[in-house]
Amino acid sequence: MLTLRTPRHIASSRTIPSFRSVPSRSQGNRPVDQGRMGHHQSRVQAEEARRQWLQHQWQNRF
C-alpha cells in the first residue's frame, strides 16, 4: 500500500505541467480564463490607441 507522507506527493497545479491549458480546452472558457483574456484584450487596445496617439503627435510636431 502507498503511504502519502507529505503534501509533495499529491499532484497539484504547481506540479502538473500546463495545468491551466488542459481543462480550458476540454471544458471551454472558464470565468477565470475569460477575465484574463478580457484584461489582455483591453490592454492590447489601450496600447494600440497610445501608439496611434504618439504617431499623430510625432507627425504634427512642427
Coordinates of C-alpha atoms in Angstrom, one line a residue:
M1 CA 0.0 0.0 0.0
L2 CA 1.2 3.5 -0.9
T3 CA 1.6 5.9 2.0
L4 CA 1.5 9.7 1.4
R5 CA 3.8 11.2 4.0
T6 CA 4.0 14.8 2.8
P7 CA 1.8 17.1 0.5
R8 CA 4.6 16.9 -2.1
H9 CA 3.3 13.5 -3.1
I10 CA -0.1 14.9 -4.2
A11 CA -0.3 16.3 -7.7
S12 CA -1.4 20.0 -7.8
S13 CA -1.4 22.9 -10.2
R14 CA 2.2 23.6 -9.2
T15 CA 3.4 20.1 -10.1
I16 CA 1.4 19.4 -13.2
P17 CA 2.9 20.9 -16.4
S18 CA 0.5 23.1 -18.4
F19 CA -2.2 22.7 -15.7
R20 CA -4.3 25.6 -16.9
S21 CA -4.3 24.8 -20.6
V22 CA -5.7 21.3 -20.3
P23 CA -9.0 22.0 -18.5
S24 CA -9.7 25.1 -20.6
R25 CA -9.5 23.1 -23.8
S26 CA -11.8 20.4 -22.7
Q27 CA -14.3 22.5 -20.7
G28 CA -14.4 25.6 -22.8
N29 CA -13.6 29.1 -21.4
R30 CA -14.0 29.3 -17.7
P31 CA -14.7 32.6 -16.0
V32 CA -11.1 32.9 -14.8
D33 CA -9.8 32.4 -18.3
Q34 CA -12.4 34.8 -19.7
G35 CA -11.3 37.5 -17.3
R36 CA -7.7 37.0 -18.1
M37 CA -8.3 37.1 -21.8
G38 CA -10.6 40.2 -21.5
H39 CA -7.9 42.0 -19.5
H40 CA -5.3 41.2 -22.1
Q41 CA -7.6 42.3 -24.9
S42 CA -8.3 45.7 -23.2
R43 CA -4.6 46.2 -22.6
V44 CA -3.8 45.5 -26.3
Q45 CA -6.4 48.0 -27.3
A46 CA -5.0 50.6 -24.9
E47 CA -1.5 50.1 -26.3
E48 CA -2.8 50.4 -29.9
A49 CA -4.6 53.7 -29.0
R50 CA -1.5 55.1 -27.4
R51 CA 0.6 54.1 -30.3
Q52 CA -1.7 55.9 -32.7
W53 CA -1.8 58.9 -30.5
L54 CA 2.0 59.1 -30.3
Q55 CA 2.3 58.7 -34.1
H56 CA -0.2 61.5 -34.5
Q57 CA 1.8 63.7 -32.1
W58 CA 5.0 62.9 -33.9
Q59 CA 3.7 63.7 -37.3
N60 CA 2.2 67.0 -36.2
R61 CA 5.1 68.3 -34.1
F62 CA 6.1 71.1 -36.4

